mmCIF file with all atom_site columns, C-alpha atoms in Angstrom:
data_model
loop_
_atom_site.group_PDB
_atom_site.id
_atom_site.type_symbol
_atom_site.label_atom_id
_atom_site.label_alt_id
_atom_site.label_comp_id
_atom_site.label_asym_id
_atom_site.label_entity_id
_atom_site.label_seq_id
_atom_site.pdbx_PDB_ins_code
_atom_site.Cartn_x
_atom_site.Cartn_y
_atom_site.Cartn_z
_atom_site.occupancy
_atom_site.B_iso_or_equiv
_atom_site.pdbx_formal_charge
_atom_site.auth_seq_id
_atom_site.auth_comp_id
_atom_site.auth_asym_id
_atom_site.auth_atom_id
_atom_site.pdbx_PDB_model_num
ATOM 1   C CA . MET A 1 1   ? 75.397  -161.681 13.144 1.00 53.00 ? 1   MET A CA 1
ATOM 2   C CA . ALA A 1 2   ? 76.811  -158.287 14.038 1.00 56.00 ? 2   ALA A CA 1
ATOM 3   C CA . ARG A 1 3   ? 76.773  -155.680 11.322 1.00 72.00 ? 3   ARG A CA 1
ATOM 4   C CA . ARG A 1 4   ? 80.257  -154.582 10.295 1.00 79.00 ? 4   ARG A CA 1
ATOM 5   C CA . ARG A 1 5   ? 80.863  -150.868 10.524 1.00 91.00 ? 5   ARG A CA 1
ATOM 6   C CA . ILE A 1 6   ? 84.625  -150.774 10.114 1.00 95.00 ? 6   ILE A CA 1
ATOM 7   C CA . PRO A 1 7   ? 86.087  -152.162 6.884  1.00 95.00 ? 7   PRO A CA 1
ATOM 8   C CA . ALA A 1 8   ? 88.716  -154.862 7.459  1.00 94.00 ? 8   ALA A CA 1
ATOM 9   C CA . PRO A 1 9   ? 91.613  -152.919 5.880  1.00 95.00 ? 9   PRO A CA 1
ATOM 10  C CA . GLU A 1 10  ? 90.898  -149.892 8.079  1.00 97.00 ? 10  GLU A CA 1
ATOM 11  C CA . GLY A 1 11  ? 90.555  -152.018 11.213 1.00 96.00 ? 11  GLY A CA 1
ATOM 12  C CA . GLU A 1 12  ? 93.708  -154.007 10.521 1.00 95.00 ? 12  GLU A CA 1
ATOM 13  C CA . THR A 1 13  ? 95.674  -150.812 9.885  1.00 96.00 ? 13  THR A CA 1
ATOM 14  C CA . ALA A 1 14  ? 94.474  -149.417 13.207 1.00 97.00 ? 14  ALA A CA 1
ATOM 15  C CA . LEU A 1 15  ? 95.425  -152.645 15.003 1.00 95.00 ? 15  LEU A CA 1
ATOM 16  C CA . ARG A 1 16  ? 98.938  -152.520 13.544 1.00 94.00 ? 16  ARG A CA 1
ATOM 17  C CA . ALA A 1 17  ? 99.333  -148.833 14.437 1.00 95.00 ? 17  ALA A CA 1
ATOM 18  C CA . ALA A 1 18  ? 98.147  -149.410 18.005 1.00 95.00 ? 18  ALA A CA 1
ATOM 19  C CA . ALA A 1 19  ? 100.491 -152.398 18.382 1.00 92.00 ? 19  ALA A CA 1
ATOM 20  C CA . ALA A 1 20  ? 103.421 -150.393 17.013 1.00 93.00 ? 20  ALA A CA 1
ATOM 21  C CA . ALA A 1 21  ? 102.752 -147.600 19.505 1.00 94.00 ? 21  ALA A CA 1
ATOM 22  C CA . ALA A 1 22  ? 102.543 -150.119 22.358 1.00 91.00 ? 22  ALA A CA 1
ATOM 23  C CA . ASP A 1 23  ? 105.835 -151.702 21.249 1.00 89.00 ? 23  ASP A CA 1
ATOM 24  C CA . GLN A 1 24  ? 107.438 -148.255 21.531 1.00 92.00 ? 24  GLN A CA 1
ATOM 25  C CA . GLY A 1 25  ? 106.042 -147.788 25.029 1.00 91.00 ? 25  GLY A CA 1
ATOM 26  C CA . SER A 1 26  ? 103.468 -145.203 24.010 1.00 92.00 ? 26  SER A CA 1
ATOM 27  C CA . THR A 1 27  ? 99.787  -145.074 23.274 1.00 89.00 ? 27  THR A CA 1
ATOM 28  C CA . ALA A 1 28  ? 98.267  -144.632 19.836 1.00 93.00 ? 28  ALA A CA 1
ATOM 29  C CA . ASP A 1 29  ? 96.091  -141.576 19.324 1.00 94.00 ? 29  ASP A CA 1
ATOM 30  C CA . ARG A 1 30  ? 92.458  -141.782 20.371 1.00 96.00 ? 30  ARG A CA 1
ATOM 31  C CA . LYS A 1 31  ? 91.049  -142.249 16.847 1.00 97.00 ? 31  LYS A CA 1
ATOM 32  C CA . ILE A 1 32  ? 93.366  -145.192 16.151 1.00 97.00 ? 32  ILE A CA 1
ATOM 33  C CA . LEU A 1 33  ? 92.570  -146.783 19.517 1.00 97.00 ? 33  LEU A CA 1
ATOM 34  C CA . ALA A 1 34  ? 88.837  -146.354 18.955 1.00 97.00 ? 34  ALA A CA 1
ATOM 35  C CA . THR A 1 35  ? 89.007  -147.906 15.493 1.00 97.00 ? 35  THR A CA 1
ATOM 36  C CA . ALA A 1 36  ? 91.173  -150.825 16.639 1.00 97.00 ? 36  ALA A CA 1
ATOM 37  C CA . VAL A 1 37  ? 88.929  -151.583 19.634 1.00 98.00 ? 37  VAL A CA 1
ATOM 38  C CA . ARG A 1 38  ? 85.681  -151.298 17.689 1.00 97.00 ? 38  ARG A CA 1
ATOM 39  C CA . TYR A 1 39  ? 86.990  -153.406 14.821 1.00 97.00 ? 39  TYR A CA 1
ATOM 40  C CA . SER A 1 40  ? 88.180  -156.131 17.203 1.00 97.00 ? 40  SER A CA 1
ATOM 41  C CA . LEU A 1 41  ? 84.840  -156.115 19.042 1.00 97.00 ? 41  LEU A CA 1
ATOM 42  C CA . GLU A 1 42  ? 83.076  -156.545 15.693 1.00 97.00 ? 42  GLU A CA 1
ATOM 43  C CA . GLU A 1 43  ? 85.409  -159.438 14.881 1.00 96.00 ? 43  GLU A CA 1
ATOM 44  C CA . LEU A 1 44  ? 84.710  -161.093 18.240 1.00 97.00 ? 44  LEU A CA 1
ATOM 45  C CA . ALA A 1 45  ? 80.951  -160.812 17.696 1.00 95.00 ? 45  ALA A CA 1
ATOM 46  C CA . GLU A 1 46  ? 81.360  -162.406 14.277 1.00 95.00 ? 46  GLU A CA 1
ATOM 47  C CA . ARG A 1 47  ? 83.532  -165.291 15.504 1.00 95.00 ? 47  ARG A CA 1
ATOM 48  C CA . ALA A 1 48  ? 81.558  -165.929 18.695 1.00 95.00 ? 48  ALA A CA 1
ATOM 49  C CA . PRO A 1 49  ? 77.982  -165.002 17.740 1.00 93.00 ? 49  PRO A CA 1
ATOM 50  C CA . GLY A 1 50  ? 75.389  -164.768 20.451 1.00 89.00 ? 50  GLY A CA 1
ATOM 51  C CA . ASN A 1 51  ? 74.104  -162.533 23.211 1.00 87.00 ? 51  ASN A CA 1
ATOM 52  C CA . SER A 1 52  ? 75.056  -164.210 26.471 1.00 89.00 ? 52  SER A CA 1
ATOM 53  C CA . VAL A 1 53  ? 78.222  -162.211 27.225 1.00 93.00 ? 53  VAL A CA 1
ATOM 54  C CA . GLU A 1 54  ? 78.670  -158.454 27.102 1.00 93.00 ? 54  GLU A CA 1
ATOM 55  C CA . VAL A 1 55  ? 82.216  -157.210 26.465 1.00 97.00 ? 55  VAL A CA 1
ATOM 56  C CA . ARG A 1 56  ? 82.877  -153.595 27.435 1.00 97.00 ? 56  ARG A CA 1
ATOM 57  C CA . VAL A 1 57  ? 85.951  -151.587 26.515 1.00 98.00 ? 57  VAL A CA 1
ATOM 58  C CA . PRO A 1 58  ? 85.117  -148.096 27.746 1.00 97.00 ? 58  PRO A CA 1
ATOM 59  C CA . PRO A 1 59  ? 84.939  -145.517 26.355 1.00 97.00 ? 59  PRO A CA 1
ATOM 60  C CA . PHE A 1 60  ? 85.340  -147.055 22.905 1.00 97.00 ? 60  PHE A CA 1
ATOM 61  C CA . GLY A 1 61  ? 82.855  -149.860 22.533 1.00 96.00 ? 61  GLY A CA 1
ATOM 62  C CA . VAL A 1 62  ? 80.723  -152.739 23.692 1.00 96.00 ? 62  VAL A CA 1
ATOM 63  C CA . THR A 1 63  ? 79.450  -155.900 22.060 1.00 94.00 ? 63  THR A CA 1
ATOM 64  C CA . GLN A 1 64  ? 77.404  -158.913 22.923 1.00 91.00 ? 64  GLN A CA 1
ATOM 65  C CA . CYS A 1 65  ? 78.725  -162.301 21.913 1.00 92.00 ? 65  CYS A CA 1
ATOM 66  C CA . VAL A 1 66  ? 78.907  -166.016 22.769 1.00 91.00 ? 66  VAL A CA 1
ATOM 67  C CA . ALA A 1 67  ? 76.007  -168.377 22.233 1.00 90.00 ? 67  ALA A CA 1
ATOM 68  C CA . GLY A 1 68  ? 73.756  -169.063 25.184 1.00 85.00 ? 68  GLY A CA 1
ATOM 69  C CA . PRO A 1 69  ? 70.820  -167.512 26.998 1.00 76.00 ? 69  PRO A CA 1
ATOM 70  C CA . ARG A 1 70  ? 69.907  -164.160 25.465 1.00 71.00 ? 70  ARG A CA 1
ATOM 71  C CA . HIS A 1 71  ? 70.198  -161.086 27.655 1.00 64.00 ? 71  HIS A CA 1
ATOM 72  C CA . THR A 1 72  ? 67.435  -158.523 27.116 1.00 67.00 ? 72  THR A CA 1
ATOM 73  C CA . ARG A 1 73  ? 67.190  -156.066 30.048 1.00 71.00 ? 73  ARG A CA 1
ATOM 74  C CA . GLY A 1 74  ? 69.251  -154.615 32.842 1.00 70.00 ? 74  GLY A CA 1
ATOM 75  C CA . THR A 1 75  ? 72.772  -155.657 33.722 1.00 71.00 ? 75  THR A CA 1
ATOM 76  C CA . PRO A 1 76  ? 73.742  -158.795 31.818 1.00 76.00 ? 76  PRO A CA 1
ATOM 77  C CA . PRO A 1 77  ? 74.659  -161.859 33.905 1.00 83.00 ? 77  PRO A CA 1
ATOM 78  C CA . ASN A 1 78  ? 77.982  -162.292 32.053 1.00 92.00 ? 78  ASN A CA 1
ATOM 79  C CA . VAL A 1 79  ? 80.077  -159.147 31.746 1.00 95.00 ? 79  VAL A CA 1
ATOM 80  C CA . ILE A 1 80  ? 83.674  -158.590 30.763 1.00 97.00 ? 80  ILE A CA 1
ATOM 81  C CA . GLU A 1 81  ? 85.245  -155.158 31.093 1.00 98.00 ? 81  GLU A CA 1
ATOM 82  C CA . THR A 1 82  ? 88.765  -153.942 30.442 1.00 98.00 ? 82  THR A CA 1
ATOM 83  C CA . ASP A 1 83  ? 90.696  -150.927 29.181 1.00 97.00 ? 83  ASP A CA 1
ATOM 84  C CA . ALA A 1 84  ? 91.682  -150.436 25.537 1.00 97.00 ? 84  ALA A CA 1
ATOM 85  C CA . ALA A 1 85  ? 95.370  -151.303 25.959 1.00 96.00 ? 85  ALA A CA 1
ATOM 86  C CA . THR A 1 86  ? 94.601  -154.581 27.725 1.00 97.00 ? 86  THR A CA 1
ATOM 87  C CA . TRP A 1 87  ? 91.883  -155.473 25.216 1.00 98.00 ? 87  TRP A CA 1
ATOM 88  C CA . LEU A 1 88  ? 94.221  -154.936 22.274 1.00 96.00 ? 88  LEU A CA 1
ATOM 89  C CA . ALA A 1 89  ? 96.940  -156.986 23.988 1.00 95.00 ? 89  ALA A CA 1
ATOM 90  C CA . LEU A 1 90  ? 94.410  -159.796 24.448 1.00 97.00 ? 90  LEU A CA 1
ATOM 91  C CA . VAL A 1 91  ? 93.090  -159.764 20.883 1.00 97.00 ? 91  VAL A CA 1
ATOM 92  C CA . THR A 1 92  ? 96.594  -159.744 19.379 1.00 95.00 ? 92  THR A CA 1
ATOM 93  C CA . GLY A 1 93  ? 97.967  -162.444 21.656 1.00 94.00 ? 93  GLY A CA 1
ATOM 94  C CA . GLU A 1 94  ? 100.402 -160.136 23.418 1.00 93.00 ? 94  GLU A CA 1
ATOM 95  C CA . GLN A 1 95  ? 98.784  -161.070 26.736 1.00 95.00 ? 95  GLN A CA 1
ATOM 96  C CA . PRO A 1 96  ? 97.098  -164.369 27.604 1.00 96.00 ? 96  PRO A CA 1
ATOM 97  C CA . TRP A 1 97  ? 93.520  -164.215 28.917 1.00 96.00 ? 97  TRP A CA 1
ATOM 98  C CA . ALA A 1 98  ? 94.309  -165.997 32.207 1.00 95.00 ? 98  ALA A CA 1
ATOM 99  C CA . ASP A 1 99  ? 97.226  -163.653 32.952 1.00 97.00 ? 99  ASP A CA 1
ATOM 100 C CA . ALA A 1 100 ? 95.120  -160.525 32.352 1.00 97.00 ? 100 ALA A CA 1
ATOM 101 C CA . VAL A 1 101 ? 92.329  -161.821 34.602 1.00 96.00 ? 101 VAL A CA 1
ATOM 102 C CA . ALA A 1 102 ? 94.782  -162.879 37.334 1.00 96.00 ? 102 ALA A CA 1
ATOM 103 C CA . ALA A 1 103 ? 96.471  -159.462 37.214 1.00 97.00 ? 103 ALA A CA 1
ATOM 104 C CA . GLY A 1 104 ? 93.126  -157.704 37.648 1.00 97.00 ? 104 GLY A CA 1
ATOM 105 C CA . LYS A 1 105 ? 93.321  -156.080 34.217 1.00 98.00 ? 105 LYS A CA 1
ATOM 106 C CA . VAL A 1 106 ? 90.054  -157.741 33.200 1.00 98.00 ? 106 VAL A CA 1
ATOM 107 C CA . ALA A 1 107 ? 86.879  -157.770 35.270 1.00 96.00 ? 107 ALA A CA 1
ATOM 108 C CA . ALA A 1 108 ? 84.936  -160.897 34.307 1.00 95.00 ? 108 ALA A CA 1
ATOM 109 C CA . SER A 1 109 ? 81.728  -161.877 36.064 1.00 93.00 ? 109 SER A CA 1
ATOM 110 C CA . GLY A 1 110 ? 79.348  -164.690 35.279 1.00 90.00 ? 110 GLY A CA 1
ATOM 111 C CA . GLN A 1 111 ? 79.699  -168.336 34.310 1.00 89.00 ? 111 GLN A CA 1
ATOM 112 C CA . ARG A 1 112 ? 80.225  -167.585 30.614 1.00 89.00 ? 112 ARG A CA 1
ATOM 113 C CA . ALA A 1 113 ? 82.612  -164.647 31.105 1.00 92.00 ? 113 ALA A CA 1
ATOM 114 C CA . ASP A 1 114 ? 85.697  -166.383 29.732 1.00 94.00 ? 114 ASP A CA 1
ATOM 115 C CA . LEU A 1 115 ? 86.935  -165.506 26.255 1.00 96.00 ? 115 LEU A CA 1
ATOM 116 C CA . SER A 1 116 ? 90.004  -167.748 26.253 1.00 95.00 ? 116 SER A CA 1
ATOM 117 C CA . GLU A 1 117 ? 88.360  -169.988 23.634 1.00 95.00 ? 117 GLU A CA 1
ATOM 118 C CA . TRP A 1 118 ? 88.243  -167.107 21.132 1.00 95.00 ? 118 TRP A CA 1
ATOM 119 C CA . LEU A 1 119 ? 91.350  -165.103 21.966 1.00 96.00 ? 119 LEU A CA 1
ATOM 120 C CA . PRO A 1 120 ? 93.580  -164.074 20.415 1.00 96.00 ? 120 PRO A CA 1
ATOM 121 C CA . LEU A 1 121 ? 91.575  -162.909 17.415 1.00 95.00 ? 121 LEU A CA 1
ATOM 122 C CA . PHE A 1 122 ? 94.648  -161.763 15.529 1.00 92.00 ? 122 PHE A CA 1
ATOM 123 C CA . ARG A 1 123 ? 98.312  -162.556 15.834 1.00 78.00 ? 123 ARG A CA 1
ATOM 124 C CA . ALA A 1 124 ? 100.758 -159.739 16.437 1.00 62.00 ? 124 ALA A CA 1
ATOM 125 C CA . GLY A 1 125 ? 102.325 -158.635 13.171 1.00 52.00 ? 125 GLY A CA 1
ATOM 126 C CA . GLN A 1 126 ? 99.393  -159.741 11.007 1.00 50.00 ? 126 GLN A CA 1
#
């Protein structure tokens, strides 16, 4: 299980602040974005424990998740990468997984690189 670094109240506050900024057509400040992304990556690792998929949201964070063959060296066989705004839209349900992938907002490679089973992690307004 992933070790939590961001307390739930702090992470949830950052998620709400980032969502509010997005609703207003702007971007939350860097510290809020970083906290929201890192907290949601921690939550994903907790809900989908494992090491077969690496999720990257540069420059804010990365996690390994999803049960399956363990990755130990080099480039993992299952990689998902996206920007912070897209990641937060995915984890809050503002954007469906399939739509983000189809639009090219998510790069997903490998047989296990599909998070639709676990997303959204939170519902907008929570």
